[in-house]
Coordinates of N, CA, C and O in Angstrom, one line a residue:
H1 N 25.1 -23.1 56.7 CA 25.9 -23.2 55.5 C 25.5 -22.2 54.5 O 26.3 -21.6 53.9
S2 N 24.2 -22.1 54.2 CA 23.8 -21.2 53.2 C 24.0 -19.7 53.7 O 24.3 -18.8 52.8
H3 N 24.0 -19.5 55.0 CA 24.3 -18.1 55.5 C 25.8 -17.7 55.1 O 26.1 -16.6 54.7
A4 N 26.7 -18.6 55.3 CA 28.1 -18.4 55.0 C 28.3 -18.2 53.5 O 29.1 -17.4 53.1
A5 N 27.6 -19.0 52.7 CA 27.7 -18.9 51.3 C 27.2 -17.5 50.8 O 27.8 -16.9 49.9
R6 N 26.1 -17.1 51.4 CA 25.6 -15.8 51.1 C 26.6 -14.7 51.4 O 26.8 -13.7 50.7
D7 N 27.2 -14.7 52.6 CA 28.2 -13.7 53.0 C 29.4 -13.7 52.1 O 29.9 -12.7 51.7
A8 N 29.8 -14.9 51.7 CA 30.9 -15.0 50.7 C 30.5 -14.4 49.4 O 31.3 -13.6 48.7
A9 N 29.3 -14.6 48.9 CA 28.8 -14.1 47.7 C 28.8 -12.5 47.8 O 29.1 -11.8 46.8
D10 N 28.3 -12.0 48.9 CA 28.2 -10.6 49.1 C 29.5 -9.9 49.1 O 29.7 -8.9 48.5
R11 N 30.5 -10.6 49.8 CA 31.9 -10.1 49.7 C 32.5 -10.1 48.3 O 33.1 -9.1 47.9
W12 N 32.2 -11.1 47.6 CA 32.7 -11.2 46.2 C 32.1 -10.1 45.3 O 32.7 -9.4 44.6
L13 N 30.8 -9.9 45.5 CA 30.1 -8.9 44.7 C 30.6 -7.5 45.1 O 30.7 -6.6 44.3
A14 N 30.8 -7.3 46.4 CA 31.3 -6.0 46.8 C 32.7 -5.7 46.2 O 33.0 -4.6 45.8
G15 N 33.5 -6.7 46.2 CA 34.8 -6.6 45.5 C 34.7 -6.3 44.1 O 35.4 -5.5 43.5
A16 N 33.8 -7.0 43.4 CA 33.6 -6.8 42.0 C 33.1 -5.4 41.7 O 33.5 -4.7 40.8
T17 N 32.2 -4.9 42.6 CA 31.7 -3.5 42.4 C 32.8 -2.5 42.6 O 32.9 -1.6 41.9
L18 N 33.7 -2.8 43.6 CA 34.8 -1.8 43.8 C 35.7 -1.8 42.6 O 36.2 -0.8 42.1
D19 N 36.0 -3.0 42.1 CA 36.8 -3.1 40.9 C 36.2 -2.4 39.7 O 36.8 -1.7 38.9
Q20 N 34.9 -2.6 39.5 CA 34.1 -1.9 38.4 C 34.2 -0.4 38.6 O 34.4 0.4 37.7
N21 N 34.0 0.1 39.9 CA 34.1 1.5 40.1 C 35.4 2.1 39.8 O 35.6 3.1 39.2
R22 N 36.5 1.3 40.2 CA 37.8 1.7 40.0 C 38.1 1.8 38.5 O 38.7 2.7 38.0
E23 N 37.6 0.8 37.7 CA 37.7 0.8 36.3 C 37.0 2.0 35.6 O 37.5 2.6 34.7
N24 N 35.8 2.3 36.1 CA 35.1 3.4 35.6 C 35.8 4.7 35.9 O 35.8 5.6 35.1
D25 N 36.4 4.8 37.1 CA 37.2 6.0 37.4 C 38.4 6.2 36.5 O 38.7 7.3 36.0
W26 N 39.1 5.1 36.2 CA 40.2 5.2 35.3 C 39.7 5.6 33.9 O 40.4 6.4 33.2
M27 N 38.6 5.0 33.4 CA 38.1 5.3 32.1 C 37.7 6.8 32.1 O 38.0 7.5 31.1
A28 N 37.1 7.3 33.1 CA 36.7 8.8 33.2 C 38.0 9.6 33.1 O 38.0 10.7 32.5
L29 N 39.0 9.2 33.9 CA 40.3 10.0 33.9 C 40.9 10.0 32.5 O 41.4 11.0 32.0
R30 N 40.9 8.8 31.9 CA 41.5 8.7 30.5 C 40.7 9.7 29.5 O 41.3 10.4 28.8
L31 N 39.4 9.6 29.6 CA 38.6 10.5 28.7 C 38.9 12.0 29.0 O 38.9 12.8 28.1
L32 N 39.0 12.3 30.3 CA 39.3 13.7 30.7 C 40.6 14.1 30.1 O 40.8 15.2 29.6
M33 N 41.6 13.2 30.2 CA 43.0 13.6 29.7 C 42.9 13.7 28.2 O 43.5 14.6 27.6
I34 N 42.2 12.8 27.5 CA 42.1 12.9 26.0 C 41.4 14.3 25.7 O 41.8 15.0 24.8
G35 N 40.3 14.6 26.4 CA 39.6 15.8 26.2 C 40.4 17.0 26.4 O 40.4 18.0 25.6
A36 N 41.2 17.0 27.5 CA 42.1 18.1 27.7 C 43.2 18.3 26.6 O 43.5 19.4 26.2
G37 N 43.6 17.1 26.1 CA 44.6 17.2 25.0 C 44.0 17.7 23.7 O 44.5 18.5 23.0
I38 N 42.7 17.3 23.5 CA 42.0 17.7 22.3 C 41.8 19.2 22.3 O 41.9 19.9 21.3
I39 N 41.5 19.8 23.5 CA 41.3 21.2 23.6 C 42.5 22.0 23.9 O 42.8 23.0 23.3
G40 N 43.4 21.4 24.8 CA 44.6 22.1 25.3 C 45.6 22.3 24.2 O 46.2 23.3 24.1
I41 N 45.9 21.2 23.5 CA 47.0 21.3 22.5 C 46.7 22.4 21.4 O 47.5 23.2 21.1
P42 N 45.5 22.4 20.8 CA 45.2 23.5 19.9 C 45.3 24.9 20.5 O 45.7 25.8 19.9
L43 N 44.8 25.0 21.7 CA 44.9 26.3 22.4 C 46.4 26.7 22.6 O 46.7 27.9 22.3
V44 N 47.2 25.8 23.0 CA 48.6 26.1 23.1 C 49.2 26.5 21.8 O 50.0 27.5 21.6
L45 N 48.9 25.7 20.7 CA 49.4 26.0 19.4 C 48.9 27.4 18.9 O 49.7 28.1 18.3
F46 N 47.7 27.7 19.1 CA 47.1 28.9 18.8 C 47.9 30.1 19.5 O 48.2 31.1 18.8
G47 N 48.1 29.9 20.7 CA 48.9 30.9 21.5 C 50.3 31.1 20.9 O 50.8 32.2 20.8
L48 N 50.9 30.0 20.5 CA 52.3 30.0 20.0 C 52.4 30.7 18.6 O 53.3 31.5 18.4
I49 N 51.4 30.5 17.8 CA 51.4 31.1 16.5 C 51.3 32.6 16.5 O 51.6 33.3 15.6
Q50 N 50.7 33.1 17.6 CA 50.6 34.5 17.8 C 52.0 35.2 17.9 O 52.1 36.4 17.6
L51 N 53.0 34.4 18.2 CA 54.4 35.0 18.3 C 55.1 35.1 17.0 O 56.1 35.7 16.9
V52 N 54.5 34.5 15.9 CA 55.1 34.5 14.6 C 54.9 35.9 14.0 O 53.7 36.3 13.8
P53 N 55.9 36.7 13.7 CA 55.7 38.0 13.2 C 55.2 38.0 11.7 O 55.6 37.1 11.0
T54 N 54.4 39.0 11.3 CA 54.0 39.1 9.9 C 55.0 39.9 9.1 O 55.0 39.7 7.9
G55 N 55.8 40.7 9.8 CA 56.8 41.5 9.0 C 56.1 42.7 8.4 O 56.8 43.5 7.7
V56 N 54.9 43.0 8.7 CA 54.2 44.1 8.2 C 53.8 45.0 9.4 O 53.2 44.6 10.4
P57 N 54.2 46.3 9.4 CA 53.8 47.2 10.4 C 52.3 47.5 10.3 O 51.8 47.6 9.1
Y58 N 51.6 47.6 11.4 CA 50.1 47.8 11.3 C 49.8 49.3 11.3 O 48.8 49.8 11.9
S59 N 50.7 50.1 10.7 CA 50.5 51.5 10.5 C 50.7 51.7 9.0 O 51.3 50.9 8.4
N60 N 50.1 52.8 8.5 CA 50.2 53.0 7.1 C 51.2 54.0 6.8 O 51.4 55.0 7.4
P61 N 52.0 53.8 5.7 CA 52.9 54.8 5.2 C 52.1 56.0 4.8 O 50.9 55.9 4.5
P62 N 52.8 57.1 4.6 CA 52.1 58.3 4.2 C 51.6 58.2 2.7 O 52.1 57.5 1.9
V63 N 50.5 58.9 2.4 CA 50.0 59.1 1.1 C 50.9 60.0 0.4 O 51.1 61.2 0.8
V64 N 51.6 59.6 -0.7 CA 52.6 60.4 -1.4 C 51.9 61.2 -2.5 O 52.0 62.4 -2.6
S65 N 51.1 60.5 -3.3 CA 50.4 61.1 -4.4 C 49.3 60.2 -4.9 O 49.4 59.0 -4.7
E66 N 48.2 60.8 -5.3 CA 47.1 60.0 -5.8 C 46.8 60.3 -7.3 O 47.3 61.3 -7.8
P67 N 46.1 59.4 -7.9 CA 45.7 59.8 -9.3 C 44.8 61.0 -9.3 O 44.3 61.4 -8.3
N68 N 44.8 61.7 -10.4 CA 43.9 62.8 -10.6 C 42.5 62.3 -10.9 O 42.2 62.1 -12.1
W69 N 41.8 62.0 -9.9 CA 40.5 61.3 -10.0 C 39.5 62.2 -10.9 O 39.5 63.4 -10.8
D70 N 38.7 61.5 -11.7 CA 37.8 62.3 -12.6 C 36.7 62.9 -11.7 O 36.0 63.8 -12.2
S71 N 36.4 62.2 -10.6 CA 35.3 62.8 -9.7 C 35.4 62.2 -8.3 O 36.1 61.2 -8.1
P72 N 34.8 62.9 -7.4 CA 34.8 62.4 -6.0 C 34.1 61.1 -5.8 O 34.5 60.3 -5.0
Q73 N 33.1 60.8 -6.7 CA 32.4 59.6 -6.6 C 33.3 58.4 -7.0 O 33.3 57.3 -6.4
T74 N 34.2 58.6 -8.1 CA 35.1 57.5 -8.5 C 36.0 57.2 -7.3 O 36.3 56.1 -7.0
R75 N 36.6 58.3 -6.7 CA 37.5 58.0 -5.6 C 36.8 57.3 -4.4 O 37.3 56.4 -3.8
A76 N 35.6 57.7 -4.1 CA 34.8 57.1 -3.0 C 34.5 55.7 -3.3 O 34.7 54.8 -2.4
L77 N 34.2 55.3 -4.5 CA 34.0 53.9 -4.8 C 35.3 53.1 -4.8 O 35.3 52.0 -4.2
A78 N 36.4 53.7 -5.3 CA 37.7 53.0 -5.2 C 38.1 52.9 -3.8 O 38.6 51.8 -3.4
Q79 N 37.9 53.9 -3.0 CA 38.2 53.8 -1.6 C 37.5 52.7 -0.9 O 38.1 51.9 -0.1
R80 N 36.2 52.6 -1.1 CA 35.4 51.6 -0.5 C 35.7 50.2 -0.9 O 35.8 49.3 -0.1
A81 N 36.0 50.0 -2.2 CA 36.2 48.6 -2.7 C 37.7 48.2 -2.9 O 38.0 47.1 -2.9
C82 N 38.6 49.2 -2.9 CA 40.0 48.9 -3.3 C 41.1 49.3 -2.3 O 42.2 48.7 -2.3
F83 N 40.8 50.4 -1.6 CA 41.9 51.0 -0.8 C 42.5 50.2 0.3 O 43.7 50.4 0.7
D84 N 41.7 49.2 0.9 CA 42.3 48.5 2.0 C 43.6 47.7 1.5 O 44.5 47.5 2.3
C85 N 43.6 47.3 0.3 CA 44.8 46.5 -0.2 C 45.6 47.3 -1.2 O 46.8 47.0 -1.4
H86 N 45.0 48.3 -1.8 CA 45.7 49.0 -2.9 C 45.9 50.5 -2.6 O 45.9 51.4 -3.5
S87 N 46.2 50.8 -1.3 CA 46.6 52.1 -0.9 C 47.3 52.1 0.4 O 47.5 51.0 1.0
N88 N 47.8 53.3 0.8 CA 48.4 53.4 2.2 C 47.4 53.8 3.2 O 47.7 54.4 4.2
E89 N 46.1 53.6 2.9 CA 45.0 53.9 3.8 C 44.3 52.7 4.3 O 43.1 52.6 4.4
T90 N 45.0 51.6 4.5 CA 44.5 50.3 4.9 C 43.8 50.5 6.3 O 44.5 51.0 7.2
A91 N 42.6 49.9 6.5 CA 42.0 49.8 7.8 C 42.6 48.5 8.4 O 42.6 47.4 7.7
W92 N 43.0 48.5 9.6 CA 43.5 47.3 10.3 C 42.6 47.0 11.5 O 42.9 47.3 12.6
P93 N 41.4 46.3 11.2 CA 40.6 45.9 12.3 C 41.3 45.0 13.3 O 42.3 44.4 13.0
W94 N 40.7 44.8 14.5 CA 41.3 44.0 15.5 C 41.7 42.6 15.1 O 42.7 42.0 15.4
Y95 N 40.8 41.9 14.2 CA 41.1 40.6 13.8 C 42.3 40.4 12.9 O 42.8 39.3 12.7
T96 N 42.7 41.5 12.3 CA 43.9 41.5 11.4 C 45.2 41.4 12.3 O 46.3 41.3 11.7
H97 N 45.1 41.4 13.6 CA 46.3 41.2 14.4 C 46.3 39.8 15.0 O 47.2 39.6 15.9
I98 N 45.4 38.9 14.6 CA 45.4 37.6 15.2 C 45.8 36.6 14.1 O 45.1 36.5 13.1
A99 N 46.8 35.8 14.4 CA 47.3 34.7 13.5 C 46.2 33.6 13.4 O 45.6 33.4 14.5
P100 N 46.0 33.0 12.3 CA 46.6 33.1 11.0 C 46.0 34.2 10.1 O 46.5 34.5 9.1
I101 N 45.0 34.9 10.6 CA 44.4 35.9 9.7 C 45.4 37.0 9.5 O 45.4 37.6 8.4
S102 N 46.2 37.3 10.5 CA 47.2 38.4 10.3 C 48.2 38.1 9.2 O 48.6 39.0 8.5
W103 N 48.5 36.8 9.1 CA 49.4 36.4 8.0 C 48.8 36.7 6.6 O 49.4 37.2 5.7
L104 N 47.5 36.2 6.5 CA 46.8 36.4 5.2 C 46.6 37.9 4.9 O 46.9 38.3 3.7
T105 N 46.2 38.7 5.9 CA 46.0 40.1 5.6 C 47.3 40.8 5.2 O 47.4 41.5 4.3
A106 N 48.4 40.5 6.0 CA 49.7 41.1 5.7 C 50.1 40.8 4.3 O 50.6 41.6 3.5
H107 N 50.0 39.5 3.9 CA 50.3 39.1 2.5 C 49.5 39.8 1.5 O 50.0 40.3 0.5
D108 N 48.2 39.8 1.7 CA 47.3 40.4 0.7 C 47.6 41.9 0.5 O 47.6 42.5 -0.6
V109 N 47.8 42.6 1.7 CA 48.0 44.1 1.6 C 49.4 44.3 0.9 O 49.5 45.2 0.0
S110 N 50.4 43.6 1.3 CA 51.7 43.7 0.7 C 51.7 43.5 -0.8 O 52.2 44.3 -1.6
E111 N 51.0 42.4 -1.2 CA 50.9 42.1 -2.6 C 50.1 43.1 -3.4 O 50.4 43.5 -4.5
G112 N 49.0 43.5 -2.7 CA 48.1 44.5 -3.4 C 48.8 45.8 -3.6 O 48.6 46.4 -4.7
R113 N 49.5 46.3 -2.6 CA 50.2 47.6 -2.7 C 51.3 47.5 -3.8 O 51.6 48.4 -4.5
Q114 N 52.0 46.3 -3.9 CA 53.0 46.1 -4.9 C 52.4 46.2 -6.3 O 53.0 46.8 -7.2
R115 N 51.2 45.6 -6.5 CA 50.6 45.5 -7.9 C 50.0 46.9 -8.3 O 50.1 47.3 -9.4
L116 N 49.4 47.5 -7.3 CA 48.7 48.8 -7.6 C 48.5 49.5 -6.3 O 47.9 49.0 -5.3
N117 N 49.1 50.7 -6.2 CA 49.0 51.5 -5.0 C 48.5 52.9 -5.3 O 49.3 53.7 -5.9
F118 N 47.3 53.2 -5.0 CA 46.7 54.5 -5.3 C 47.3 55.7 -4.5 O 47.2 56.8 -4.8
S119 N 48.1 55.3 -3.4 CA 48.7 56.3 -2.6 C 50.1 56.7 -3.0 O 50.7 57.6 -2.4
T120 N 50.7 56.0 -3.9 CA 52.0 56.4 -4.4 C 51.9 56.5 -5.9 O 52.9 56.1 -6.7
W121 N 50.8 57.1 -6.4 CA 50.6 57.1 -7.8 C 51.7 57.9 -8.6 O 52.1 59.0 -8.1
G122 N 52.1 57.3 -9.6 CA 53.2 58.0 -10.5 C 54.6 57.9 -9.9 O 55.5 58.3 -10.5
Q123 N 54.7 57.3 -8.7 CA 56.0 57.1 -8.1 C 56.6 55.8 -8.7 O 55.9 54.8 -9.0
P124 N 58.0 55.7 -8.8 CA 58.6 54.5 -9.3 C 58.2 53.2 -8.5 O 58.1 52.2 -9.0
T125 N 58.0 53.4 -7.2 CA 57.7 52.2 -6.3 C 56.2 51.8 -6.5 O 55.9 50.7 -6.1
S126 N 55.4 52.6 -7.1 CA 54.0 52.2 -7.2 C 53.7 51.2 -8.3 O 52.7 50.5 -8.3
G127 N 54.7 51.1 -9.3 CA 54.5 50.3 -10.4 C 53.4 50.8 -11.3 O 52.9 50.1 -12.2
Q128 N 52.9 52.0 -11.1 CA 51.8 52.5 -11.8 C 52.2 53.9 -12.4 O 53.3 54.3 -12.3
G129 N 51.3 54.5 -13.1 CA 51.6 55.8 -13.7 C 51.5 55.6 -15.2 O 50.4 55.2 -15.7
E130 N 52.5 56.0 -15.9 CA 52.5 55.9 -17.4 C 52.1 54.5 -17.9 O 51.4 54.4 -18.8
G131 N 52.6 53.5 -17.2 CA 52.3 52.1 -17.7 C 51.0 51.5 -17.1 O 50.9 50.3 -17.1
T132 N 50.2 52.3 -16.5 CA 49.0 51.7 -15.9 C 48.2 50.9 -16.9 O 47.9 51.4 -18.0
N133 N 47.8 49.7 -16.6 CA 47.0 48.8 -17.4 C 45.6 49.0 -17.0 O 45.1 48.3 -16.2
V134 N 44.9 50.0 -17.6 CA 43.5 50.3 -17.3 C 42.6 49.1 -17.6 O 41.7 48.8 -16.8
R135 N 42.9 48.4 -18.7 CA 42.1 47.3 -19.1 C 42.1 46.2 -18.0 O 41.1 45.6 -17.7
E136 N 43.2 46.0 -17.4 CA 43.3 45.0 -16.3 C 42.5 45.4 -15.1 O 41.8 44.6 -14.5
M137 N 42.6 46.7 -14.7 CA 41.8 47.2 -13.6 C 40.3 47.1 -13.9 O 39.5 46.6 -13.1
V138 N 39.9 47.5 -15.1 CA 38.5 47.4 -15.5 C 38.0 46.0 -15.5 O 36.9 45.7 -15.0
R139 N 38.8 45.1 -16.1 CA 38.4 43.7 -16.2 C 38.2 43.1 -14.8 O 37.3 42.4 -14.5
A140 N 39.1 43.4 -13.8 CA 39.0 42.9 -12.5 C 37.7 43.3 -11.8 O 37.1 42.6 -11.1
V141 N 37.3 44.6 -12.0 CA 36.1 45.1 -11.4 C 34.9 44.4 -12.2 O 33.9 44.0 -11.5
Q142 N 34.9 44.4 -13.5 CA 33.8 43.8 -14.2 C 33.6 42.4 -14.0 O 32.4 41.9 -13.9
N143 N 34.6 41.6 -13.9 CA 34.4 40.1 -13.7 C 34.3 39.8 -12.2 O 34.1 38.6 -11.9
G144 N 34.3 40.7 -11.3 CA 34.1 40.5 -9.9 C 35.3 39.9 -9.2 O 35.1 39.5 -8.0
S145 N 36.4 39.8 -9.8 CA 37.6 39.3 -9.1 C 38.2 40.3 -8.1 O 38.9 39.9 -7.2
M146 N 37.8 41.6 -8.3 CA 38.2 42.6 -7.3 C 36.9 43.4 -7.0 O 36.2 43.8 -7.8
P147 N 36.7 43.6 -5.7 CA 37.4 43.0 -4.6 C 37.1 41.5 -4.5 O 36.1 41.0 -4.9
P148 N 38.1 40.8 -4.0 CA 38.0 39.3 -4.0 C 36.8 38.8 -3.1 O 36.6 39.4 -2.0
A149 N 36.2 37.7 -3.5 CA 35.1 37.2 -2.7 C 35.5 36.9 -1.2 O 34.6 37.1 -0.3
I150 N 36.7 36.4 -1.0 CA 37.1 36.1 0.4 C 37.1 37.3 1.3 O 37.0 37.2 2.5
Y151 N 37.3 38.5 0.7 CA 37.4 39.7 1.4 C 36.0 40.2 1.9 O 35.9 40.9 2.9
L152 N 35.0 40.0 1.1 CA 33.7 40.6 1.2 C 32.9 40.2 2.5 O 32.2 41.1 3.1
P153 N 33.0 39.0 3.0 CA 32.2 38.7 4.2 C 32.5 39.6 5.4 O 31.6 40.0 6.1
M154 N 33.8 39.9 5.6 CA 34.2 40.8 6.7 C 34.2 42.2 6.3 O 34.4 43.1 7.2
H155 N 34.0 42.5 5.0 CA 33.9 43.9 4.6 C 32.8 44.1 3.6 O 33.0 44.4 2.4
P156 N 31.5 44.0 4.1 CA 30.4 44.0 3.2 C 30.2 45.4 2.5 O 29.7 45.4 1.4
S157 N 30.8 46.4 3.1 CA 30.7 47.7 2.4 C 31.5 47.8 1.1 O 31.2 48.6 0.2
A158 N 32.4 46.9 0.9 CA 33.2 46.8 -0.3 C 32.5 46.2 -1.4 O 32.9 46.3 -2.6
Q159 N 31.4 45.5 -1.1 CA 30.6 44.9 -2.2 C 29.9 45.9 -3.0 O 29.2 46.8 -2.5
L160 N 30.2 45.9 -4.3 CA 29.7 46.9 -5.2 C 28.4 46.3 -5.9 O 28.4 45.2 -6.3
T161 N 27.4 47.1 -6.1 CA 26.2 46.7 -6.8 C 26.7 46.8 -8.3 O 27.7 47.4 -8.7
P162 N 25.9 46.1 -9.2 CA 26.2 46.2 -10.6 C 26.3 47.7 -11.1 O 27.2 48.0 -11.9
D163 N 25.5 48.5 -10.6 CA 25.5 49.9 -11.0 C 26.8 50.6 -10.5 O 27.4 51.4 -11.3
E164 N 27.2 50.3 -9.3 CA 28.4 50.8 -8.7 C 29.7 50.3 -9.5 O 30.6 51.0 -9.7
Q165 N 29.6 49.0 -9.8 CA 30.7 48.5 -10.6 C 30.9 49.2 -11.9 O 32.0 49.6 -12.3
Q166 N 29.7 49.5 -12.6 CA 29.8 50.2 -13.9 C 30.3 51.6 -13.7 O 31.1 52.2 -14.5
Q167 N 29.8 52.3 -12.6 CA 30.3 53.6 -12.3 C 31.8 53.6 -12.0 O 32.5 54.5 -12.5
L168 N 32.3 52.6 -11.3 CA 33.8 52.6 -11.0 C 34.5 52.3 -12.3 O 35.6 52.9 -12.6
V169 N 34.0 51.4 -13.2 CA 34.7 51.2 -14.5 C 34.7 52.4 -15.3 O 35.8 52.8 -15.8
Q170 N 33.6 53.2 -15.4 CA 33.6 54.4 -16.2 C 34.5 55.4 -15.5 O 35.2 56.2 -16.2
G171 N 34.6 55.5 -14.2 CA 35.5 56.4 -13.5 C 36.9 56.1 -13.7 O 37.8 57.0 -14.0
F172 N 37.3 54.8 -13.7 CA 38.6 54.4 -14.0 C 39.0 54.8 -15.5 O 40.1 55.3 -15.7
L173 N 38.1 54.5 -16.4 CA 38.4 54.8 -17.8 C 38.6 56.3 -18.0 O 39.5 56.8 -18.7
A174 N 37.8 57.1 -17.3 CA 37.9 58.6 -17.4 C 39.2 59.1 -16.7 O 39.8 60.0 -17.1
T175 N 39.5 58.5 -15.5 CA 40.6 58.9 -14.7 C 41.9 58.5 -15.4 O 42.9 59.3 -15.4
F176 N 42.0 57.3 -16.0 CA 43.3 56.8 -16.5 C 43.3 56.7 -18.0 O 44.0 55.9 -18.6
K177 N 42.6 57.6 -18.7 CA 42.4 57.6 -20.1 C 43.7 57.5 -20.9 O 44.8 57.7 -20.8

């Protein structure tokens, strides 16, 4: 009698173990599907946003005219700190072609060129020339709002030392007197 009871208990335990294994397999499959969704959905969305156009060509229009710089040093400092957004000499690194960075870059370059474009100096489209607000340019360099802090991590060469800021300010004042 005890032998038959032991066999029945073994069969019951074997069934319970199979059920537990089956439940563990389903749990693992559920977790795998959740993990695939957590990783897969963002990857698909990232791929899809690459199809959204920025509306900005990644080539630069020609340089029409530049200010009559007071010195090559002033131009070099302006080129280093300002030209990517405020000229037709924008550098377009590889990451500027990947959304959403491409959207931000396109917006910043478009807006920067509209406000101040050293490559169309004196042209009606540059918004500059006779009406140049030198004080605004000087203030932006002095208070550190230009170049913007968000731009500097990927463009460390645009970071001006305090001496270079002062040189650029003096150069702007001399160039745009």
